Amino acid sequence: MGAVPSALKHCLSHQHLLREQLCTAAPLPPQESQVSGLPEYIKIVEVGPRDGLQNEKVIVPTDIKIELINRLSKTGLPAIEVTSFVSSKWVPQMADQKEVMRGIERHPGVRYPVLTPNLRGFHSAIAAGATEVSVFGAASETFSKMNINCSIEESIKKFEEVATAARNMNIPVRGYVSCALGCPYEGNIVPAKVAEVSKRLYSMGCYEISLGDTIGVGTPGSMKRMLEAVMKEIPLSALAVHCHDTYGQALANILTAIQMGVAVVDSSVAGLGGCPYAKGATGNVATEDVIYMLNGLGINTGVDLYAVMEAGNFICTALNKKTNSKVAQASFNTGTIN
Amino acid sequence: AFPRRVKVVEVGPRDGLQNEKNIVPTPVKIDLINMLSETGLQVIEATSFVSPKWIPQMADHTEVMQGINKLPGISYPVLTPNLKGFQAAVAAGAKEVSIFGAASELFTKKNINCSIAESLERFNEVMTAARAASIPVRGYVSCVLGCPYEGKISAAKVAEVSKKMYAMGCYEISLGDTIGVGTPGSMKEMLTAVMKEVPVGALAVHCHDTYGQALANILVALQMGVSVVDASVAGLGGCPYAKGASGNVATEDLVYMLNGMGIHTGVDLQKLMDTGTFICNALNRRTNSKVSQASCRL
């Protein structure tokens, strides 16, 4: 490469480069977007405060959680998953679910879904002010058994109770399907099974189905096959992908999904949340890295990348950990050697 | 449709180690290359015949070149920035060389202290000598998706430099996203321009993962027909332009993706991971490969 040290002094800071990349990421001309088949707009669902923090070892104080969510509310993100109304016995990180729900600022135009594994959690969520809920199914029997101690069928029954109650109160319900591209216990998961579970969730009234590569083992190959099967049962507009970056495949998998027309992507600020099934490995894909890619593709998200990076910086400082976002890593070191 | 086979060009021992802070002892470099030779990789960039004043890590280029096992069917290209380097490389036993151009005038000036045109003249000397010695030459174009000094780089400029290097006799042109700022959008735009001037069969992509975009960018390149991809075992090599940031994409993560897509590489992922573990231990650093990070604990 050449005489690096002296060269470094004169190079553009990454802040500058990033700004330029963002400014020059002009939206593709209309005919090009159509030819490339990419959506013009992608909805980002931010799961950091729930999925992210849930998988962080350190218990985060309630006020920090609230501050994080408030900061995220100002970035342009249209949906932020706030907390989970599960028993604090199972998920201690989410024990302050009510305080968080009641404590956050609610920005107009931003949705604040919460997890509700059963009717009891649902009622608790509503009492605390929730206006949208999520239910979590799985495409793997073993995972379902190990995770929530019942079969897929039994879990569907529980979710139907939630869906019925929600419908009566005009509360939208989002459905998640875990292990869509592989299971830590069963290994390979058949696309038809993912399609079947998705269909059950959609039929009971979930407005959107988020397909989760829970252990991040998927690749563009398996993502394509799985989506082809699911798209036979669920309209494209009701699909989302929730990719984990445990094997570094998340952005390639997300790209594959959006090339097939998926227009909703879940991600986690600073890539919060490790993988409970592979010690030390990463989990959620970082929101910053997703937005960087979508900006470069000229796809509109409505999200301010800098603001997300700042929120990420905030929570990583509070957690005393390094960010998992490569964009953040590259950007907060402005290239000067000290 | 994707290519059915992809040639993986392993740049860890050169591009990777060159950007690692710790100087690696010669025997470790040789062990690394020998281990890589057992993984099924067909091309392993062994070292660089530049002056040790500029690149201390590559000071042992002659010893490395002479010390490695050269397995039949595997190519061990080396970097040669000029005629002097070329001659030293051939004397040390090199059978293939690489030359490094750039799509940015400022980068060329800062990096090798001349203009793009002047650099191409130097390369021409190498080309002439290589042709006379029947030595294949691979051409690199740096900064194809962005430059640390100039910022945005026009696709037309990349196409122009690529065309010149191909015309002077390089059998393959490796297009490098040197600072990893590219995205699938800019990759597509750049390749569209380059493919008008250079046949896709002669193109390779060399993506850095500094912004986490490498595999997505590689995916797009594959979709456009590119079937040669550079990568670095364990993702060796940071980015000299962003302290603490990562550089090369990890070979393990690339092979994992290609395996999942049913694309043939001939590479044994487990042996590759073992090699990554070896060099990371020797460098006393953590791997940059996510596949390796995830697999060690299961």
XYZ file of C-alpha atoms in Angstrom:
636
model
C 0.000 0.000 0.000
C 2.767 2.507 0.608
C 3.966 5.032 3.165
C 0.915 4.951 5.405
C 1.816 6.957 8.505
C 2.508 10.279 6.768
C -0.388 9.744 4.373
C -2.791 9.390 7.250
C -2.319 12.957 8.425
C -3.790 14.357 5.256
C -6.630 12.036 4.626
C -10.234 12.995 4.989
C -11.767 12.181 8.286
C -14.346 9.458 8.226
C -16.935 11.974 9.367
C -16.330 13.805 6.104
C -16.418 10.648 4.041
C -19.584 9.476 5.687
C -21.268 12.798 5.069
C -20.260 12.658 1.446
C -21.453 9.108 1.021
C -24.765 10.116 2.545
C -25.080 13.252 0.434
C -24.175 11.505 -2.762
C -26.467 8.562 -2.117
C -29.070 10.160 -4.341
C -32.259 8.175 -4.872
C -32.096 6.104 -8.031
C -34.001 7.525 -10.998
C -37.479 5.978 -11.119
C -36.858 3.580 -13.994
C -33.703 2.273 -12.359
C -35.492 1.527 -9.078
C -38.071 -0.452 -10.976
C -35.467 -2.357 -12.941
C -33.500 -3.167 -9.839
C -36.736 -4.268 -8.145
C -35.825 -2.642 -4.879
C -38.444 -0.992 -2.666
C -38.345 2.808 -2.665
C -38.932 2.932 1.056
C -37.961 0.514 3.782
C -39.421 0.587 7.270
C -36.794 -0.042 9.931
C -38.070 -1.652 13.121
C -35.646 -0.871 15.922
C -35.406 -3.778 18.382
C -32.392 -2.614 20.407
C -34.235 -1.682 23.595
C -35.936 -5.094 23.700
C -34.156 -7.817 21.700
C -30.841 -6.002 22.070
C -30.858 -5.288 25.783
C -32.494 -8.629 26.559
C -29.353 -10.328 25.323
C -26.905 -8.066 27.089
C -25.350 -9.418 30.265
C -25.369 -6.157 32.195
C -28.735 -5.145 33.680
C -29.454 -1.653 32.422
C -31.034 0.839 34.845
C -34.561 1.941 33.961
C -33.642 5.563 33.388
C -30.953 4.567 30.878
C -33.461 2.428 28.984
C -35.879 5.353 28.880
C -33.152 7.743 27.744
C -32.129 5.339 24.982
C -35.677 4.995 23.709
C -36.218 8.764 23.854
C -33.080 9.319 21.815
C -34.146 6.700 19.280
C -37.531 8.426 19.022
C -35.773 11.483 17.619
C -33.895 9.679 14.839
C -36.797 9.195 12.462
C -37.220 5.501 13.259
C -40.883 4.628 12.656
C -41.059 1.750 15.147
C -39.157 1.047 18.349
C -39.694 -2.147 20.305
C -39.751 -0.934 23.855
C -39.867 -3.849 26.278
C -41.273 -7.266 26.951
C -44.149 -8.203 29.249
C -42.711 -11.550 30.229
C -42.165 -12.739 33.757
C -39.098 -11.078 35.261
C -38.126 -14.546 36.471
C -37.330 -15.533 32.888
C -35.988 -12.240 31.567
C -34.646 -10.116 34.433
C -33.545 -7.373 32.031
C -37.205 -6.673 31.271
C -38.393 -6.593 34.903
C -38.966 -2.831 34.708
C -41.365 -3.231 31.786
C -44.127 -1.074 33.314
C -41.823 1.733 34.375
C -40.217 1.858 30.953
C -43.580 1.812 29.165
C -44.909 4.606 31.317
C -41.666 6.584 31.415
C -40.875 7.008 27.715
C -41.827 10.001 25.579
C -44.301 8.978 22.885
C -43.484 10.773 19.659
C -46.246 11.170 17.098
C -45.711 8.950 14.079
C -43.577 6.472 16.043
C -44.939 3.088 17.124
C -43.859 1.465 20.373
C -44.669 -2.266 20.254
C -44.028 -4.564 23.223
C -43.704 -8.318 23.494
C -46.619 -10.172 25.059
C -46.156 -13.937 25.289
C -49.655 -14.614 26.619
C -52.949 -13.039 27.680
C -51.667 -12.068 31.088
C -48.728 -10.214 29.589
C -51.085 -8.579 27.111
C -53.366 -7.197 29.817
C -50.393 -5.984 31.776
C -49.050 -4.252 28.675
C -52.339 -2.516 27.942
C -52.652 -1.398 31.564
C -49.188 0.148 31.261
C -50.214 2.053 28.121
C -49.065 -0.167 25.246
C -50.765 0.497 21.912
C -49.182 -2.337 19.907
C -48.010 -5.820 20.815
C -45.901 -8.642 19.382
C -46.128 -12.405 19.726
C -43.217 -14.776 19.238
C -43.677 -18.086 17.457
C -41.008 -20.443 16.160
C -40.564 -22.707 13.178
C -38.891 -25.330 15.366
C -40.686 -27.598 17.855
C -37.578 -28.114 19.948
C -36.853 -24.398 20.126
C -40.441 -23.727 21.127
C -40.213 -26.341 23.849
C -36.871 -25.116 25.159
C -37.760 -21.446 24.949
C -41.366 -21.259 26.147
C -41.914 -24.789 27.374
C -44.697 -25.750 24.994
C -45.214 -27.049 21.472
C -45.728 -24.782 18.466
C -49.405 -25.681 18.450
C -49.837 -24.850 22.143
C -48.042 -21.533 21.632
C -50.312 -20.684 18.696
C -53.334 -21.229 20.976
C -51.900 -18.766 23.489
C -51.220 -16.234 20.753
C -54.760 -16.620 19.455
C -56.022 -15.545 22.851
C -53.817 -12.474 22.649
C -54.879 -11.788 19.062
C -58.577 -12.030 19.977
C -58.217 -9.686 22.931
C -56.136 -7.313 20.809
C -58.682 -7.300 18.002
C -61.412 -6.373 20.439
C -59.379 -3.392 21.546
C -58.105 -2.390 18.080
C -54.546 -3.154 19.108
C -52.311 -4.217 16.193
C -50.342 -7.428 16.655
C -47.020 -8.247 15.011
C -46.003 -11.890 14.698
C -42.435 -13.153 14.895
C -41.251 -16.516 13.577
C -37.961 -17.575 15.146
C -35.476 -20.052 13.673
C -36.590 -19.228 10.147
C -33.208 -20.182 8.689
C -31.954 -22.680 11.258
C -32.370 -23.814 14.845
C -29.733 -24.191 17.563
C -31.277 -27.544 18.489
C -32.756 -28.973 15.295
C -30.250 -27.555 12.832
C -31.798 -27.206 9.388
C -35.363 -25.873 9.229
C -37.606 -26.675 6.285
C -38.976 -23.568 4.473
C -42.418 -25.158 4.359
C -42.522 -25.200 8.156
C -41.668 -21.493 8.290
C -44.438 -20.837 5.781
C -46.897 -22.898 7.823
C -46.239 -21.100 11.107
C -46.238 -17.715 9.353
C -49.587 -18.497 7.829
C -51.067 -19.410 11.246
C -49.879 -16.134 12.721
C -51.105 -14.115 9.761
C -54.487 -15.857 9.772
C -55.058 -15.050 13.423
C -54.690 -11.373 12.593
C -51.020 -10.413 12.842
C -50.569 -7.453 10.495
C -46.920 -8.245 9.871
C -44.751 -11.347 10.160
C -41.106 -10.844 11.087
C -39.002 -13.804 9.951
C -36.079 -14.250 12.293
C -32.728 -15.855 11.571
C -32.363 -16.396 15.292
C -28.832 -17.814 15.286
C -27.626 -15.994 12.174
C -26.749 -19.158 10.259
C -28.680 -18.168 7.140
C -27.099 -17.192 3.837
C -28.507 -15.607 0.686
C -29.195 -19.169 -0.488
C -31.361 -20.214 2.455
C -32.962 -16.747 2.752
C -34.157 -16.946 -0.839
C -35.589 -20.456 -0.473
C -37.337 -19.587 2.771
C -38.871 -16.374 1.412
C -40.055 -18.115 -1.746
C -41.990 -20.576 0.423
C -43.406 -17.934 2.756
C -44.366 -15.581 -0.072
C -46.752 -18.249 -1.345
C -48.779 -17.848 1.860
C -48.255 -14.246 2.998
C -48.437 -11.038 0.943
C -45.016 -9.414 0.510
C -46.182 -6.187 2.138
C -46.815 -8.087 5.375
C -43.311 -9.525 5.607
C -40.251 -8.381 7.550
C -36.809 -9.899 8.051
C -35.017 -10.023 11.391
C -31.451 -11.068 10.683
C -28.733 -11.853 13.175
C -25.145 -11.196 12.208
C -23.587 -14.047 14.171
C -21.900 -15.418 11.026
C -21.474 -12.036 9.338
C -24.248 -12.813 6.827
C -26.913 -10.333 7.910
C -26.478 -7.560 5.350
C -26.115 -10.017 2.468
C -29.285 -11.766 3.683
C -31.141 -8.480 4.056
C -30.058 -7.448 0.563
C -31.419 -10.726 -0.783
C -34.713 -10.114 1.002
C -35.121 -6.574 -0.266
C -34.248 -7.674 -3.785
C -37.235 -10.003 -3.472
C -39.378 -7.041 -2.439
C -39.371 -7.259 1.359
C -39.683 -3.698 2.667
C -39.461 -4.053 6.451
C -36.176 -4.759 8.220
C -35.545 -5.275 11.943
C -32.229 -4.153 13.417
C -30.660 -3.120 16.698
C -28.803 0.103 17.448
C -25.063 -0.563 17.864
C -25.818 -4.215 17.137
C -26.864 -4.645 20.755
C -27.533 -8.158 21.900
C -25.218 -11.116 21.727
C -26.199 -14.617 20.763
C -27.320 -16.766 23.687
C -26.368 -19.881 21.709
C -22.770 -18.999 20.874
C -20.841 -17.482 23.732
C -19.063 -14.302 22.760
C -20.614 -14.186 19.325
C -22.661 -11.268 18.054
C -26.420 -11.242 17.546
C -28.620 -8.573 16.006
C -27.487 -6.707 12.918
C -26.574 -3.096 13.683
C -29.125 -0.468 12.641
C -26.321 1.881 11.612
C -24.857 -0.660 9.183
C -28.284 -1.406 7.675
C -29.050 2.273 7.154
C -25.623 2.881 5.628
C -26.335 0.149 3.076
C -29.861 1.368 2.333
C -28.629 4.958 1.935
C -26.047 3.727 -0.544
C -28.820 1.997 -2.496
C -30.829 5.212 -2.634
C -33.590 3.641 -0.554
C -35.493 5.984 1.740
C -35.817 5.063 5.416
C -36.562 8.423 7.002
C -33.858 7.703 9.555
C -30.952 10.024 10.400
C -27.855 7.842 10.496
C -25.860 10.264 12.630
C -28.602 10.440 15.226
C -28.673 6.636 15.433
C -24.894 6.527 15.812
C -25.158 9.012 18.649
C -27.826 6.943 20.374
C -25.593 3.924 19.870
C -22.659 5.773 21.369
C -24.815 6.682 24.350
C -25.908 3.142 25.124
C -22.478 1.625 24.551
C -20.958 4.124 26.945
C -23.668 3.296 29.485
C -23.043 -0.443 28.997
C -19.288 0.082 28.980
C -18.941 -1.922 25.810
C -17.710 -1.467 22.262
C -20.251 -1.006 19.541
C -20.967 -3.909 17.197
C -21.664 -1.487 14.373
C -18.834 -1.289 11.858
C -20.071 2.045 10.586
C -19.872 3.432 14.121
C -16.431 1.870 14.659
C -15.099 3.437 11.471
C -16.703 6.782 12.095
C -15.801 7.520 15.671
C -12.113 7.095 14.941
C -11.277 9.935 12.650
C -8.107 8.462 11.262
C -5.516 10.279 13.247
C -2.804 8.169 14.785
C -1.877 9.121 18.322
C -27.993 -16.164 -11.782
C -24.843 -16.643 -9.770
C -21.566 -18.172 -11.002
C -21.327 -21.859 -10.154
C -17.717 -21.536 -9.106
C -15.813 -18.725 -7.494
C -12.053 -18.425 -7.298
C -11.055 -17.113 -3.871
C -7.805 -15.140 -3.881
C -6.283 -15.218 -0.406
C -4.501 -11.945 0.426
C -3.975 -12.469 4.158
C -0.221 -13.075 4.099
C 0.309 -9.866 2.121
C -2.532 -7.325 2.357
C -3.557 -8.730 5.724
C -0.215 -8.856 7.484
C 0.912 -5.596 5.854
C -1.798 -3.816 7.813
C -1.163 -5.540 11.122
C 0.782 -3.586 13.739
C 2.880 -6.462 15.032
C 5.799 -7.602 12.878
C 5.340 -11.305 12.224
C 8.490 -13.460 12.301
C 9.438 -15.086 9.009
C 8.848 -18.696 10.149
C 5.304 -17.763 11.230
C 4.603 -16.191 7.839
C 5.874 -19.343 6.155
C 3.758 -21.567 8.415
C 0.730 -19.420 7.659
C 1.177 -19.742 3.924
C 1.867 -23.468 4.179
C -1.305 -23.975 6.198
C -3.285 -21.937 3.683
C -1.870 -24.151 0.946
C -3.615 -27.118 2.590
C -7.093 -25.563 2.611
C -7.913 -25.881 -1.069
C -7.205 -22.225 -1.887
C -5.800 -21.892 -5.384
C -4.230 -18.460 -5.094
C -2.303 -17.157 -2.095
C -0.650 -13.759 -2.275
C 2.620 -14.470 -0.522
C 4.448 -11.196 -0.020
C 5.423 -7.856 -1.493
C 8.706 -6.864 -3.099
C 8.641 -3.278 -1.933
C 11.399 -1.520 -0.051
C 11.446 -2.515 3.645
C 11.811 1.189 4.390
C 8.169 1.641 3.368
C 6.724 -1.683 4.465
C 8.787 -3.187 7.286
C 6.379 -6.117 7.569
C 7.421 -7.288 4.121
C 11.178 -6.916 4.645
C 11.611 -10.697 4.592
C 10.051 -11.073 1.167
C 12.932 -13.090 -0.296
C 13.108 -15.489 2.651
C 9.357 -16.030 2.635
C 9.272 -16.643 -1.103
C 12.106 -19.115 -0.879
C 10.885 -20.734 2.352
C 7.296 -21.675 1.503
C 6.156 -25.011 0.118
C 4.929 -24.300 -3.371
C 2.205 -26.854 -4.006
C 1.365 -27.774 -7.578
C -1.836 -26.155 -8.794
C -1.496 -23.241 -6.393
C -0.353 -19.820 -7.495
C 1.705 -17.599 -5.141
C 1.613 -14.091 -6.638
C 3.695 -11.294 -5.126
C 3.413 -7.540 -5.351
C 5.993 -5.769 -7.489
C 5.667 -1.984 -7.568
C 8.410 -1.469 -10.159
C 11.020 -3.191 -12.297
C 13.498 -3.514 -9.440
C 10.918 -5.278 -7.301
C 9.981 -7.483 -10.231
C 13.541 -8.594 -10.786
C 14.032 -9.321 -7.099
C 10.791 -11.301 -7.089
C 11.768 -13.435 -10.063
C 15.216 -14.020 -8.596
C 13.513 -15.253 -5.437
C 11.396 -17.711 -7.405
C 8.151 -15.843 -8.055
C 6.069 -17.179 -10.919
C 3.314 -14.536 -10.830
C 3.281 -10.864 -9.903
C 0.774 -8.108 -9.140
C 0.860 -4.390 -9.791
C -1.147 -1.817 -7.863
C -2.847 1.076 -9.638
C -5.463 3.451 -8.287
C -8.515 5.288 -9.582
C -7.558 8.383 -7.587
C -4.812 10.867 -8.455
C -4.425 12.057 -4.862
C -4.205 8.508 -3.513
C -1.531 7.672 -6.082
C 0.413 10.796 -5.168
C 0.236 10.117 -1.423
C 0.874 6.416 -1.777
C 3.634 6.135 -4.398
C 4.495 9.771 -5.011
C 3.554 10.080 -8.666
C 0.537 10.585 -10.925
C -1.652 7.752 -12.247
C -0.123 8.226 -15.695
C 3.409 7.993 -14.304
C 2.509 4.895 -12.310
C 1.174 3.219 -15.444
C 4.476 3.962 -17.197
C 6.332 2.228 -14.368
C 3.988 -0.705 -14.625
C 4.613 -0.904 -18.339
C 8.252 -1.651 -17.582
C 7.153 -4.491 -15.334
C 4.725 -5.738 -17.997
C 7.388 -5.809 -20.660
C 9.783 -7.740 -18.447
C 7.002 -10.079 -17.307
C 5.937 -10.814 -20.845
C 9.516 -11.640 -21.782
C 9.701 -14.039 -18.822
C 6.205 -15.499 -19.418
C 5.103 -14.339 -15.985
C 1.388 -13.531 -15.576
C 0.557 -10.129 -14.083
C -2.517 -9.302 -12.017
C -3.583 -5.676 -11.858
C -5.171 -4.024 -8.818
C -7.154 -0.814 -8.949
C -7.469 0.849 -5.535
C -10.166 3.291 -4.363
C -12.787 2.024 -6.783
C -15.697 2.970 -4.531
C -14.165 5.909 -2.692
C -10.862 7.499 -1.746
C -9.637 8.598 1.681
C -8.363 11.848 0.105
C -10.667 12.608 -2.816
C -13.883 11.186 -1.404
C -16.199 10.128 -4.207
C -14.593 8.402 -7.214
C -16.304 8.378 -10.592
C -17.102 4.986 -12.086
C -15.787 6.260 -15.409
C -12.359 6.850 -13.886
C -12.276 3.318 -12.509
C -13.212 1.991 -15.935
C -10.493 4.078 -17.578
C -7.701 2.859 -15.298
C -8.942 -0.740 -15.460
C -9.017 -0.608 -19.235
C -5.459 0.681 -19.419
C -4.152 -1.994 -17.072
C -5.997 -4.721 -18.929
C -4.770 -3.406 -22.263
C -1.174 -3.445 -21.074
C -1.462 -7.144 -20.393
C -2.826 -7.835 -16.903
C -4.758 -11.115 -17.067
C -7.086 -10.051 -14.258
C -8.112 -6.740 -12.707
C -8.934 -6.749 -9.006
C -11.184 -3.805 -8.113
C -10.509 -2.695 -4.570
C -12.852 -0.876 -2.222
C -9.814 0.279 -0.317
C -11.580 2.027 2.553
C -14.715 -0.124 2.530
C -17.118 2.783 1.979
C -18.859 1.122 -0.959
C -22.392 -0.202 -0.869
C -24.316 -2.453 -3.243
C -25.477 0.734 -4.992
C -21.999 2.073 -5.756
C -20.627 -1.410 -6.468
C -23.279 -1.933 -9.129
C -22.676 1.468 -10.716
C -18.894 0.955 -10.774
C -19.044 -2.557 -12.209
C -21.517 -1.499 -14.887
C -18.975 1.066 -16.099
C -15.959 -1.254 -15.856
C -17.707 -4.145 -17.579
C -18.039 -1.988 -20.680
C -14.230 -1.962 -20.942
C -13.026 -5.225 -19.397
C -14.632 -8.674 -19.849
C -16.314 -9.823 -16.642
C -14.261 -13.040 -16.718
C -11.162 -10.913 -16.115
C -12.606 -9.063 -13.144
C -12.219 -9.621 -9.414
C -13.511 -7.698 -6.396
C -11.420 -6.868 -3.348
C -13.798 -5.583 -0.694
C -12.914 -4.155 2.672
C -15.373 -4.590 5.499
C -14.649 -1.327 7.305
C -18.347 -0.344 7.166
C -19.675 -3.892 7.321
C -20.700 -3.794 3.640
C -18.267 -6.308 2.151
C -20.423 -9.413 1.811
C -23.388 -7.426 0.495
C -21.066 -5.772 -2.061
C -19.600 -9.121 -3.026
C -23.112 -10.520 -3.455
C -23.927 -7.787 -5.951
C -20.676 -8.399 -7.819
C -21.500 -12.106 -8.076
C -24.967 -11.250 -9.361
C -23.315 -9.251 -12.123
C -21.133 -12.182 -13.127
C -17.906 -11.562 -11.250
C -16.428 -14.897 -10.178
C -13.149 -13.985 -8.493
C -13.175 -12.628 -4.951
C -10.245 -11.523 -2.780
C -10.367 -12.099 0.979
C -8.075 -12.348 3.983
C -7.998 -15.212 6.470
C -9.398 -14.129 9.855
C -10.062 -10.745 8.262
C -6.426 -9.850 8.890
C -5.442 -6.294 8.235
C -6.953 -3.206 9.748
C -7.705 -0.037 7.869
C -4.830 2.419 7.882
C -7.292 5.272 7.374
C -9.566 4.610 10.345
C -7.852 3.718 13.577
C -9.285 0.621 15.147
C -11.545 -0.159 12.228
C -11.417 -3.435 10.330
C -10.115 -3.876 6.801
C -10.202 -6.933 4.570
C -13.264 -9.145 4.482
C -12.644 -12.458 6.238
C -12.126 -15.454 3.961
C -14.062 -17.670 6.395
C -17.142 -15.452 6.234
C -16.933 -15.303 2.437
C -16.609 -19.078 2.083
C -19.484 -19.583 4.537
C -21.704 -17.407 2.348
C -20.636 -19.085 -0.894
C -21.165 -22.538 0.615
C -24.676 -21.485 1.650
C -25.352 -20.413 -1.918
C -24.150 -23.693 -3.361
C -21.247 -21.958 -5.105
C -18.138 -24.119 -5.417
C -14.853 -22.779 -4.065
C -12.846 -25.907 -3.332
C -11.975 -24.464 0.074
C -12.251 -26.483 3.303
C -13.841 -24.069 5.777
C -12.691 -25.945 8.876
C -9.050 -25.983 7.759
C -9.365 -22.319 6.917
C -10.722 -21.541 10.389
C -7.881 -23.533 11.951
C -5.406 -21.458 9.948
C -7.114 -18.281 11.135
C -6.868 -19.450 14.729
C -3.156 -20.149 14.219
C -2.292 -16.703 12.887
C -4.460 -14.895 15.438
C -2.693 -16.715 18.246
C 0.647 -15.799 16.704
C -0.451 -12.164 16.406
C -2.037 -12.256 19.847
C -5.272 -10.819 18.517
C -8.895 -11.765 18.122
C -10.161 -12.908 14.758
C -12.203 -10.524 12.625
C -14.111 -13.456 11.172
C -17.622 -13.763 12.570
C -17.884 -17.357 11.453
C -14.783 -18.125 13.461
C -16.060 -16.199 16.482
C -19.383 -18.038 16.399
C -17.941 -21.473 15.750
C -15.352 -21.642 18.467
C -17.884 -21.700 21.232
C -20.563 -24.038 19.984
